[in-house]
GROMACS .gro file of C-alpha atoms in nm:
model
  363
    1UNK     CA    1  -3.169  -0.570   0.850
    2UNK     CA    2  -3.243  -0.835   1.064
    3UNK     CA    3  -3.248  -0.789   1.418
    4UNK     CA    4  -3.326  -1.076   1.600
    5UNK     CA    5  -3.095  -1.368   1.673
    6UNK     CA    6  -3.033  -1.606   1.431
    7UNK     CA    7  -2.727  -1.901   1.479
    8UNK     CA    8  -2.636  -2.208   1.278
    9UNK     CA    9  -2.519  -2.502   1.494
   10UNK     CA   10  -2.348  -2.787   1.289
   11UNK     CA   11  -2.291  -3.110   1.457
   12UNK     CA   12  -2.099  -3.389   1.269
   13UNK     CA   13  -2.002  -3.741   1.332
   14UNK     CA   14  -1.704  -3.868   1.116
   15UNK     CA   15  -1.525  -4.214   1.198
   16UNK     CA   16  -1.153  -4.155   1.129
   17UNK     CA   17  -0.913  -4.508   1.093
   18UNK     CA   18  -0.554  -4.494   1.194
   19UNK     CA   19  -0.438  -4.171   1.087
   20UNK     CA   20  -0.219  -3.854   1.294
   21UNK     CA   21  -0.396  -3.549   1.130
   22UNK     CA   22  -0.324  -3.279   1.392
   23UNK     CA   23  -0.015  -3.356   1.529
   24UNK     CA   24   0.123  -3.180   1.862
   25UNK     CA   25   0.460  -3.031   1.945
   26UNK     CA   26   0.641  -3.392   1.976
   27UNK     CA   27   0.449  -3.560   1.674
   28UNK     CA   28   0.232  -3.724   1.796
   29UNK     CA   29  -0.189  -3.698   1.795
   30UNK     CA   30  -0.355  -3.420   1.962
   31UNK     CA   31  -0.567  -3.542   2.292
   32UNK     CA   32  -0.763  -3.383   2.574
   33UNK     CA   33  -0.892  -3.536   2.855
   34UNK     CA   34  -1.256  -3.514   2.880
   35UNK     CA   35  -1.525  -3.668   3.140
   36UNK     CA   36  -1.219  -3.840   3.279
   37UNK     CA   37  -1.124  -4.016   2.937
   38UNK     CA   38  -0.815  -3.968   2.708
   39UNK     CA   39  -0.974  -3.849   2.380
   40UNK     CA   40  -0.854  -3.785   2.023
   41UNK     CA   41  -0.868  -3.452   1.925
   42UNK     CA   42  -0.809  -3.209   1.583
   43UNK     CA   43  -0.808  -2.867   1.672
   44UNK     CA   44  -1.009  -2.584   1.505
   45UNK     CA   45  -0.711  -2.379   1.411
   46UNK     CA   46  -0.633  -2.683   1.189
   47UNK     CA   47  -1.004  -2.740   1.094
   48UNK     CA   48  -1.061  -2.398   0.993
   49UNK     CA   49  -0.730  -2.441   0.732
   50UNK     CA   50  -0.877  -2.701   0.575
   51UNK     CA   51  -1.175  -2.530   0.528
   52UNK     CA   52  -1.020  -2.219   0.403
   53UNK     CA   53  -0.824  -2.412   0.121
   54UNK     CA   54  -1.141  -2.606   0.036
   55UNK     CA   55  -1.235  -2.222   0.005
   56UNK     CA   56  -0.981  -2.150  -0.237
   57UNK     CA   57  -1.070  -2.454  -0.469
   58UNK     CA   58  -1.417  -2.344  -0.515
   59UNK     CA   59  -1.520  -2.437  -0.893
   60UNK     CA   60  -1.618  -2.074  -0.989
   61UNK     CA   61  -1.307  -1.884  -0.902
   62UNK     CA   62  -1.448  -1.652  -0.691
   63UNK     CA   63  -1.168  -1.437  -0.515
   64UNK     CA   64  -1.419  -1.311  -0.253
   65UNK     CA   65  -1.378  -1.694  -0.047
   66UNK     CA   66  -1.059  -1.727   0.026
   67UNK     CA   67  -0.803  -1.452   0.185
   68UNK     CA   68  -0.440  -1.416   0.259
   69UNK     CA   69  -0.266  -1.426   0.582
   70UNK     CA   70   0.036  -1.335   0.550
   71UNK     CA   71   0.349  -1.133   0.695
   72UNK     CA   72   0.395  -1.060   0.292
   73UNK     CA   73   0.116  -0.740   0.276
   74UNK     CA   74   0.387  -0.511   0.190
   75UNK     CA   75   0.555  -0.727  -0.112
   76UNK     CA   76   0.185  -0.866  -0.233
   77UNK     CA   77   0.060  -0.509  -0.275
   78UNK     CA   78   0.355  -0.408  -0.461
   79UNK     CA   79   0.293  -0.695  -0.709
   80UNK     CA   80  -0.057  -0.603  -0.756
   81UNK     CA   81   0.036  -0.206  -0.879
   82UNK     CA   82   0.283  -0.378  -1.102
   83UNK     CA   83   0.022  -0.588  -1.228
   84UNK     CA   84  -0.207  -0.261  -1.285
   85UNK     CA   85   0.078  -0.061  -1.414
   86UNK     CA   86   0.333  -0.248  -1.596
   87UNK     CA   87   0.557   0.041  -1.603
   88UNK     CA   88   0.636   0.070  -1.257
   89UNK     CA   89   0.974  -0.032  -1.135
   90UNK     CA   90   1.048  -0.321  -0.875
   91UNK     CA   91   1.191  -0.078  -0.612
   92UNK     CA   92   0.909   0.230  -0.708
   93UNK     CA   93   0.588  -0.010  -0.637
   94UNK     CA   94   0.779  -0.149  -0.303
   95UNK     CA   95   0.852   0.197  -0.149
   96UNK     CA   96   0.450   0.264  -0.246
   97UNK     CA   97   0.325  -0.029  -0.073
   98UNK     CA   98   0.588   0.012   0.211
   99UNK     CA   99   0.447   0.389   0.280
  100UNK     CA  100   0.048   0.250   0.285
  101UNK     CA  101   0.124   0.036   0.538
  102UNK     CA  102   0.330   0.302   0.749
  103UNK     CA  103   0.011   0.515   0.695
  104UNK     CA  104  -0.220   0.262   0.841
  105UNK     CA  105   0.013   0.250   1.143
  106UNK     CA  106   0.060  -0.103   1.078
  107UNK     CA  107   0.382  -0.239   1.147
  108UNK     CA  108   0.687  -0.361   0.958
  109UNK     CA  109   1.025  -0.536   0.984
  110UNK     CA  110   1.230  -0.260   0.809
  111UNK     CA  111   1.500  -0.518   0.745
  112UNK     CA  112   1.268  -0.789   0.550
  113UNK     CA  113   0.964  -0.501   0.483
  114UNK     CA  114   0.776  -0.770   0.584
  115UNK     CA  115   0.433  -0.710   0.881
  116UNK     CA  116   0.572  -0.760   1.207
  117UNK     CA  117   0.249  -1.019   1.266
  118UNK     CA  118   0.069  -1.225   1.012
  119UNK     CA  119  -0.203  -1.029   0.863
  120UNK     CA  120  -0.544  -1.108   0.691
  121UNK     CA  121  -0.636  -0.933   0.365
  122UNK     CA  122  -0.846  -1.038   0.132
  123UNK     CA  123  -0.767  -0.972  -0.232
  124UNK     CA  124  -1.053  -0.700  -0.283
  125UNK     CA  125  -0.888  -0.460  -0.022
  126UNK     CA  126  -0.515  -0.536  -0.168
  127UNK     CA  127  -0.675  -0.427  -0.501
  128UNK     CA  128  -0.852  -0.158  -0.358
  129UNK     CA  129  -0.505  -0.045  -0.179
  130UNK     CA  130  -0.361  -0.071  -0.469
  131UNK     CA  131  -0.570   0.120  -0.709
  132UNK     CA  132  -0.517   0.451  -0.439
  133UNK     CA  133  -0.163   0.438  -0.415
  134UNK     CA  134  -0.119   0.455  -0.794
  135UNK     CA  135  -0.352   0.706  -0.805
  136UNK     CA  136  -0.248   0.944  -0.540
  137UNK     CA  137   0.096   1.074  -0.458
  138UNK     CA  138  -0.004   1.181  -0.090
  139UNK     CA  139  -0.131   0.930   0.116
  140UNK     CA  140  -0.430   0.916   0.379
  141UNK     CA  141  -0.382   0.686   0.621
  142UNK     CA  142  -0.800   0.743   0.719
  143UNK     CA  143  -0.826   0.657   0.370
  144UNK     CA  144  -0.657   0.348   0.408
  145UNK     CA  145  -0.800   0.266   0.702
  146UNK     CA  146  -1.128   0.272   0.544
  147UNK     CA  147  -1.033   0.040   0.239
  148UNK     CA  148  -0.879  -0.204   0.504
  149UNK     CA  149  -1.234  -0.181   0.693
  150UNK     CA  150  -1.458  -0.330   0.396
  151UNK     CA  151  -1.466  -0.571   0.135
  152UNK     CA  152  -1.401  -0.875   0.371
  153UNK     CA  153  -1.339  -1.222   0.233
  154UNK     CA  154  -1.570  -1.501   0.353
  155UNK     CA  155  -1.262  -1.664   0.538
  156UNK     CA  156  -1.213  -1.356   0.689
  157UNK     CA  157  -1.614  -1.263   0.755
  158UNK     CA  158  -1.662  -1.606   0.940
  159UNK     CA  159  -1.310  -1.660   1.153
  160UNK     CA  160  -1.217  -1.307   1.214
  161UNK     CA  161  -0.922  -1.064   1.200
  162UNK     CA  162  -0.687  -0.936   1.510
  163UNK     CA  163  -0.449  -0.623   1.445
  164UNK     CA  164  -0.251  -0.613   1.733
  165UNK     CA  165  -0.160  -0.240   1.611
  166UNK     CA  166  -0.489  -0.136   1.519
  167UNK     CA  167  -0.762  -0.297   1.685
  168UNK     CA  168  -0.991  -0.076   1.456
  169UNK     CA  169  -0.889  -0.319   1.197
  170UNK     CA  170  -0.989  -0.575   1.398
  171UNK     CA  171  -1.304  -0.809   1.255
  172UNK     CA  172  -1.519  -0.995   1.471
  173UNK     CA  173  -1.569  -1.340   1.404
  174UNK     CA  174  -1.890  -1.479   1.265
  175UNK     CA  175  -1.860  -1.866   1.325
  176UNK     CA  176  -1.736  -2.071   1.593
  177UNK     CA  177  -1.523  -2.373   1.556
  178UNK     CA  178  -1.510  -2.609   1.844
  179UNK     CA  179  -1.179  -2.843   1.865
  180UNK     CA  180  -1.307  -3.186   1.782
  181UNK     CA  181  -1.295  -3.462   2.016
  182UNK     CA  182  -1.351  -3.835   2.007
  183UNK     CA  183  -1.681  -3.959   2.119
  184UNK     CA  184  -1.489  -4.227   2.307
  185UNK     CA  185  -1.184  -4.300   2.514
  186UNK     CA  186  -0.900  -4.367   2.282
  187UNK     CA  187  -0.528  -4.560   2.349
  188UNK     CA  188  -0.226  -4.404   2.147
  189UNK     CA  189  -0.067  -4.668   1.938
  190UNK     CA  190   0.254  -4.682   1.736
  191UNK     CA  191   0.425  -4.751   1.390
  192UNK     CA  192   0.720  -4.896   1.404
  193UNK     CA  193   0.834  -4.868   1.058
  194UNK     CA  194   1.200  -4.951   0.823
  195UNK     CA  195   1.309  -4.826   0.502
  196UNK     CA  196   1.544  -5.089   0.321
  197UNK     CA  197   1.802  -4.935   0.045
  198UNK     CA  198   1.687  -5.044  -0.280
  199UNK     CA  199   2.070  -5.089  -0.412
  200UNK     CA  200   2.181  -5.273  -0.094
  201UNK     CA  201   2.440  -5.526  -0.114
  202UNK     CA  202   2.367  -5.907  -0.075
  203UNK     CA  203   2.566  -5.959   0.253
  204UNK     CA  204   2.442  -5.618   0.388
  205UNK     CA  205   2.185  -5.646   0.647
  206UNK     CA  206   1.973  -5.398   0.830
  207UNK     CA  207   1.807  -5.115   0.688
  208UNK     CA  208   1.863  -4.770   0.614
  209UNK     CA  209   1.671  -4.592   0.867
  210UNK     CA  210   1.413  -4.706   1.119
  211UNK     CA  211   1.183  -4.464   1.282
  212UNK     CA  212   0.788  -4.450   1.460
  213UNK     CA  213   0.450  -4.278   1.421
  214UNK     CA  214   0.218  -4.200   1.683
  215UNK     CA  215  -0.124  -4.275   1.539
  216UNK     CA  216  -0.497  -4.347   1.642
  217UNK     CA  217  -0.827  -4.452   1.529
  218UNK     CA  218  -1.149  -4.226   1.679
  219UNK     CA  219  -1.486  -4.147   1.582
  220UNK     CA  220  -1.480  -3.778   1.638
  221UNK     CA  221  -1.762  -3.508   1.698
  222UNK     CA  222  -1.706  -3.203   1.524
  223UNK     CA  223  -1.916  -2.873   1.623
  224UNK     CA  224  -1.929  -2.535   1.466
  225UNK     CA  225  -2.195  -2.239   1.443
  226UNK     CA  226  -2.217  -1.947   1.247
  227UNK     CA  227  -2.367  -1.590   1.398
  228UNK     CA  228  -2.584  -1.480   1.069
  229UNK     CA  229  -2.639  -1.152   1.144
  230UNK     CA  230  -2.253  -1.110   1.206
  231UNK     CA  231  -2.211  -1.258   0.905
  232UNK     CA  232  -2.420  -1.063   0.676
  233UNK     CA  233  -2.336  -0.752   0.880
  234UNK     CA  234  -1.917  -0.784   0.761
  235UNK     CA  235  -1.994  -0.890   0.444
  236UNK     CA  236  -2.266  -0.591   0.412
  237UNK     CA  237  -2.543  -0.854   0.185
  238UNK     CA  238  -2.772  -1.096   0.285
  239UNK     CA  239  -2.771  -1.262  -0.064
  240UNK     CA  240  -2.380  -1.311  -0.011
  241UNK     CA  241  -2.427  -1.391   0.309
  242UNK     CA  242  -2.691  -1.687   0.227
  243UNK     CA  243  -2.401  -1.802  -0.023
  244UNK     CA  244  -2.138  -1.774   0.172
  245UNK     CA  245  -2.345  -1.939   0.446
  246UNK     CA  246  -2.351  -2.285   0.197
  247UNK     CA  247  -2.036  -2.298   0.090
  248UNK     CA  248  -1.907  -2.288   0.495
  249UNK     CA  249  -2.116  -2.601   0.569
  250UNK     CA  250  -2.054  -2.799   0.294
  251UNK     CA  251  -1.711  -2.743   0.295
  252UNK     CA  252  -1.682  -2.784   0.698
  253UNK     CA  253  -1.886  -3.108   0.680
  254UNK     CA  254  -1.647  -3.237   0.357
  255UNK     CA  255  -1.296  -3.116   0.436
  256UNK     CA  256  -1.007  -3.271   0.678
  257UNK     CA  257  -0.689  -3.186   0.807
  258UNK     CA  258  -0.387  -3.338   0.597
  259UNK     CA  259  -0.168  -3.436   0.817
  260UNK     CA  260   0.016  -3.750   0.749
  261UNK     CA  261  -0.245  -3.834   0.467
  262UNK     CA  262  -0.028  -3.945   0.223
  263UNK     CA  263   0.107  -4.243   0.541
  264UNK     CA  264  -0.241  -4.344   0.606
  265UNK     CA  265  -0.504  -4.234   0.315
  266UNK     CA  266  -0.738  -4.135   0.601
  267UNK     CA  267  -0.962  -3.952   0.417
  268UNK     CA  268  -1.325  -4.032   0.516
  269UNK     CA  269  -1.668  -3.876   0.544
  270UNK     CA  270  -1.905  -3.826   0.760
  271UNK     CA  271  -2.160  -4.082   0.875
  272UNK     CA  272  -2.409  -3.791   1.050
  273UNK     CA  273  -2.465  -3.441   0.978
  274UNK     CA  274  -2.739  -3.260   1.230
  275UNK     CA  275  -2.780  -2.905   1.166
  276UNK     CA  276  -3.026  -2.679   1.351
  277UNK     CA  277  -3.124  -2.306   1.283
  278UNK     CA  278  -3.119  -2.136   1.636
  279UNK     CA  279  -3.371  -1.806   1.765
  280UNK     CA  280  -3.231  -1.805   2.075
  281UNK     CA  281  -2.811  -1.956   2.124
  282UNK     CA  282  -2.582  -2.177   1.959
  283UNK     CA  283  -2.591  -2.530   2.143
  284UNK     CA  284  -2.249  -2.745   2.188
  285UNK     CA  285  -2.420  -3.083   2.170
  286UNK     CA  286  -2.050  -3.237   2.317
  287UNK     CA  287  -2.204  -3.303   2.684
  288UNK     CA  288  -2.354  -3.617   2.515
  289UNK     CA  289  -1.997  -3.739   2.532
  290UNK     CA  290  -1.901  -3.662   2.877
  291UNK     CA  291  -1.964  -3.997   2.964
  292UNK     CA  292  -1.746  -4.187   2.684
  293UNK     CA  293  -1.907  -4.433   2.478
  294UNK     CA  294  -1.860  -4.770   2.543
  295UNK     CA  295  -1.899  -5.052   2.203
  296UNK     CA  296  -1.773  -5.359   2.097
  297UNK     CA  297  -1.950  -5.301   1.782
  298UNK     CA  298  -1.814  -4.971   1.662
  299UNK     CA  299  -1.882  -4.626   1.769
  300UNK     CA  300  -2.078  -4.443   1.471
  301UNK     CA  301  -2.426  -4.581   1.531
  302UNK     CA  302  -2.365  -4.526   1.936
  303UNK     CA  303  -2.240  -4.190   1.905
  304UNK     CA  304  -2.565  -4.103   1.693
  305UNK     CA  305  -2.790  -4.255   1.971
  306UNK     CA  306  -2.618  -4.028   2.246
  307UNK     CA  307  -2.619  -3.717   2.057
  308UNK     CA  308  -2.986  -3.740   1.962
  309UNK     CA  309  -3.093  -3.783   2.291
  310UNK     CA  310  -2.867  -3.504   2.433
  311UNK     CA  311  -3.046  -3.290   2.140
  312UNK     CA  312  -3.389  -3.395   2.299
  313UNK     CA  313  -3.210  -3.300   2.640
  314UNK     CA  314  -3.093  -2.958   2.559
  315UNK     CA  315  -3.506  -2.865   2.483
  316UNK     CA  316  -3.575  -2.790   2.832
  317UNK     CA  317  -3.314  -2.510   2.898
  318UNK     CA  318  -3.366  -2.323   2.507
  319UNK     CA  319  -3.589  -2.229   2.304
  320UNK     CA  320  -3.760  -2.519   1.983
  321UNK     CA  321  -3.505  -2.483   1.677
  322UNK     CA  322  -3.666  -2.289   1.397
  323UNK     CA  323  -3.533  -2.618   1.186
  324UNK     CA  324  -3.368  -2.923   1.216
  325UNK     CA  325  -3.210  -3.104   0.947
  326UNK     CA  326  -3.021  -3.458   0.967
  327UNK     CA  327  -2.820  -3.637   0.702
  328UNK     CA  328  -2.694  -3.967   0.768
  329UNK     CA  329  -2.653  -4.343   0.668
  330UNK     CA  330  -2.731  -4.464   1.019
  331UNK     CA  331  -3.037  -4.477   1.226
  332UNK     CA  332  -3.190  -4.120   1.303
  333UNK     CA  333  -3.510  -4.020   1.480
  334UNK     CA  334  -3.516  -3.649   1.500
  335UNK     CA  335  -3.538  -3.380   1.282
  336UNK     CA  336  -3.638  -3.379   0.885
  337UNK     CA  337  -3.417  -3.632   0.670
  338UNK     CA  338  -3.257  -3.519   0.355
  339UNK     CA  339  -3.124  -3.702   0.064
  340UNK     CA  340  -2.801  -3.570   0.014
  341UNK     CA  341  -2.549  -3.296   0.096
  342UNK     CA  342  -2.707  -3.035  -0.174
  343UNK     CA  343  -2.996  -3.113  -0.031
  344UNK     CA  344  -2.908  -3.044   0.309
  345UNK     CA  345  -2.728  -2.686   0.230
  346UNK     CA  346  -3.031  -2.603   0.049
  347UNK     CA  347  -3.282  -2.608   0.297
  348UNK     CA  348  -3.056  -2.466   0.531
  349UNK     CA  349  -2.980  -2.167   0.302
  350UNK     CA  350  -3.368  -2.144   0.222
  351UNK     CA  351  -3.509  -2.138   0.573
  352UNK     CA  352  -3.227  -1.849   0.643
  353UNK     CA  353  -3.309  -1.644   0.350
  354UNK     CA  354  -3.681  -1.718   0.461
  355UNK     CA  355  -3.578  -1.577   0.828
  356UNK     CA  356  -3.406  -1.310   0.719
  357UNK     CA  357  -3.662  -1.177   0.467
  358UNK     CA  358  -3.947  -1.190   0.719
  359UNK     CA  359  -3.757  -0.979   0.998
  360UNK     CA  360  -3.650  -0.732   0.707
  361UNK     CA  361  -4.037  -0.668   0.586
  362UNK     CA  362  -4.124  -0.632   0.970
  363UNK     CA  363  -3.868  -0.365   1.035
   0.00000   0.00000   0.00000
């Protein structure tokens, strides 16, 4: 097992055009105020969504990516045992799923039989669940305790799990998601929009309902690390973990939030990606923003200047990356260039899986 410290830090510039894809409670774009400067900002709750469904989409099936969170636990088990056991009644498979959560002290809405709390699971421990309570008339809530305590999803591995009635059941998180901010000050706009009635008579006038969308442009900085050892250590393989490990970045660096998509068809991708493998700490790279760019020109190319040289910066308070990989379409001048996405997951994965097997034939 590796012992020493080993982090991922992903850094990613992606120009967004006018588009509201994190919206807060009145509607309107998400902003902080940073370095003195209204930004745009998504937040990672809403990143970390996106990623998870680009989790669920994966082309091989896999069940192990993607878990559920849910106040449903009690109802989703009880359609699993039906599934395994076709002759077990509606109400019989309920009251069995309804007594393994009351053994794992977890608890329940007795009105809806629904979790009190949403809950993570991932679809090996509702199997697993399931499987002992057809199997066993008596209960063990240690038993269940232990199924809930393995066979972690990635989703789950990476962002963690709170159980508010059993922080046993809790699961540390392996990655960190920061909320993404715009490299630049940004000014709220609006949509003032009409819809006209398609069957509308010749002397009518007006339209049928008028209404307005807070929207703005930004290039943002996105920033998220993953804790390998954390990683590997919840989902118990370093092979997995390496996997897992590929499938985060790519699908961090290639997913978005979809809110109000279908309005504005926002849908871009990145125009940097620097990624460095870490002995020592992850590194937020977002001071090179404190001071708000300034461009007539665009941002992109800008934002890449600052955050290269804030990279250089950061050298004299941590330790020399073990790697540094950049992918991008604009000028770069650190770290090794690769071709492509594929490419860039690769060597990541490979210099990990390098890392990892050195430490484990030292131990």
């Amino acid at each position: 097992m590796n012992t020493q410290n080993l982090y991922v830090d992903i850094n990613v510039l992606q120009t967004v055009p006018s588009s509201n894809i994190n919206r807060d409670d009145t509607g309107a774009p998400k902003t902080a105020i940073y370095g003195g400067a209204t930004r745009s900002r998504v937040s990672s709750q809403s990143w970390k969504r996106a990623v998870r469904k680009a989790f669920g989409k994966q082309s091989d099936g896999a069940n192990w990516l993607e878990g559920i969170r849910t106040t449903r636990g009690p109802l989703l088990l009880a359609k699993k045992m039906q599934e395994l056991d076709n002759n077990l009644s509606d109400e019989e498979a309920l009251n069995k799923a309804i007594d393994v959560f009351n053994k794992s002290k977890i608890k329940l809405d007795k009105k809806t039989n629904r979790t009190k709390a949403l809950l993570m699971l991932s679809n090996g421990q509702v199997e697993k669940l399931a499987k002992y309570a057809l199997e066993n008339d008596e209960l063990d809530g240690k038993v269940i305790k232990k199924a809930l305590q393995s066979e972690y999803s990635l989703d789950m591995a990476l962002f963690g799990r709170m159980v508010a009635d059993d922080p046993s059941l809790n699961v540390d998180a392996a990655c960190q998601v920061a909320h993404a901010i715009s490299t630049h000050e940004i000014v709220p706009e609006f949509d003032y929009y009409t819809a006209v009635d398609d069957k509308k008579e010749d002397e009518e006038s007006g339209s049928a309902m008028i209404g307005t969308i807070e929207y703005d442009s930004a290039t943002l900085y996105r920033y998220a690390n993953v804790n390998v050892n954390e990683l590997i250590h919840s989902l118990g393989d370093s092979d997995v973990a390496a996997k897992g490990l590929g499938l985060f970045i790519k699908d961090f660096i290639m997913s978005m939030p979809t809110g109000k998509q279908n309005t504005f068809a926002n849908k871009t991708i990145p125009q940097y990606v620097l990624i460095t493998v870490r002995p020592d700490t992850p590194v937020n790279l977002v001071s090179a923003f404190e001071e708000p760019v300034k461009s007539r020109d665009g941002y992109a190319q800008p934002s890449v200047k600052k955050l290269e040289e804030e990279y250089q910066e950061t050298q004299t308070f941590v330790e020399k990356p073990l790697a540094t990989y950049v992918l991008t379409n604009k000028i770069s001048e650190i770290g090794n260039q690769v071709a492509g996405i594929d490419d860039l997951v690769d060597n990541v994965v490979k210099t990990i899986e390098t890392r990892v097997s050195d430490e484990n034939s030292n131990d």
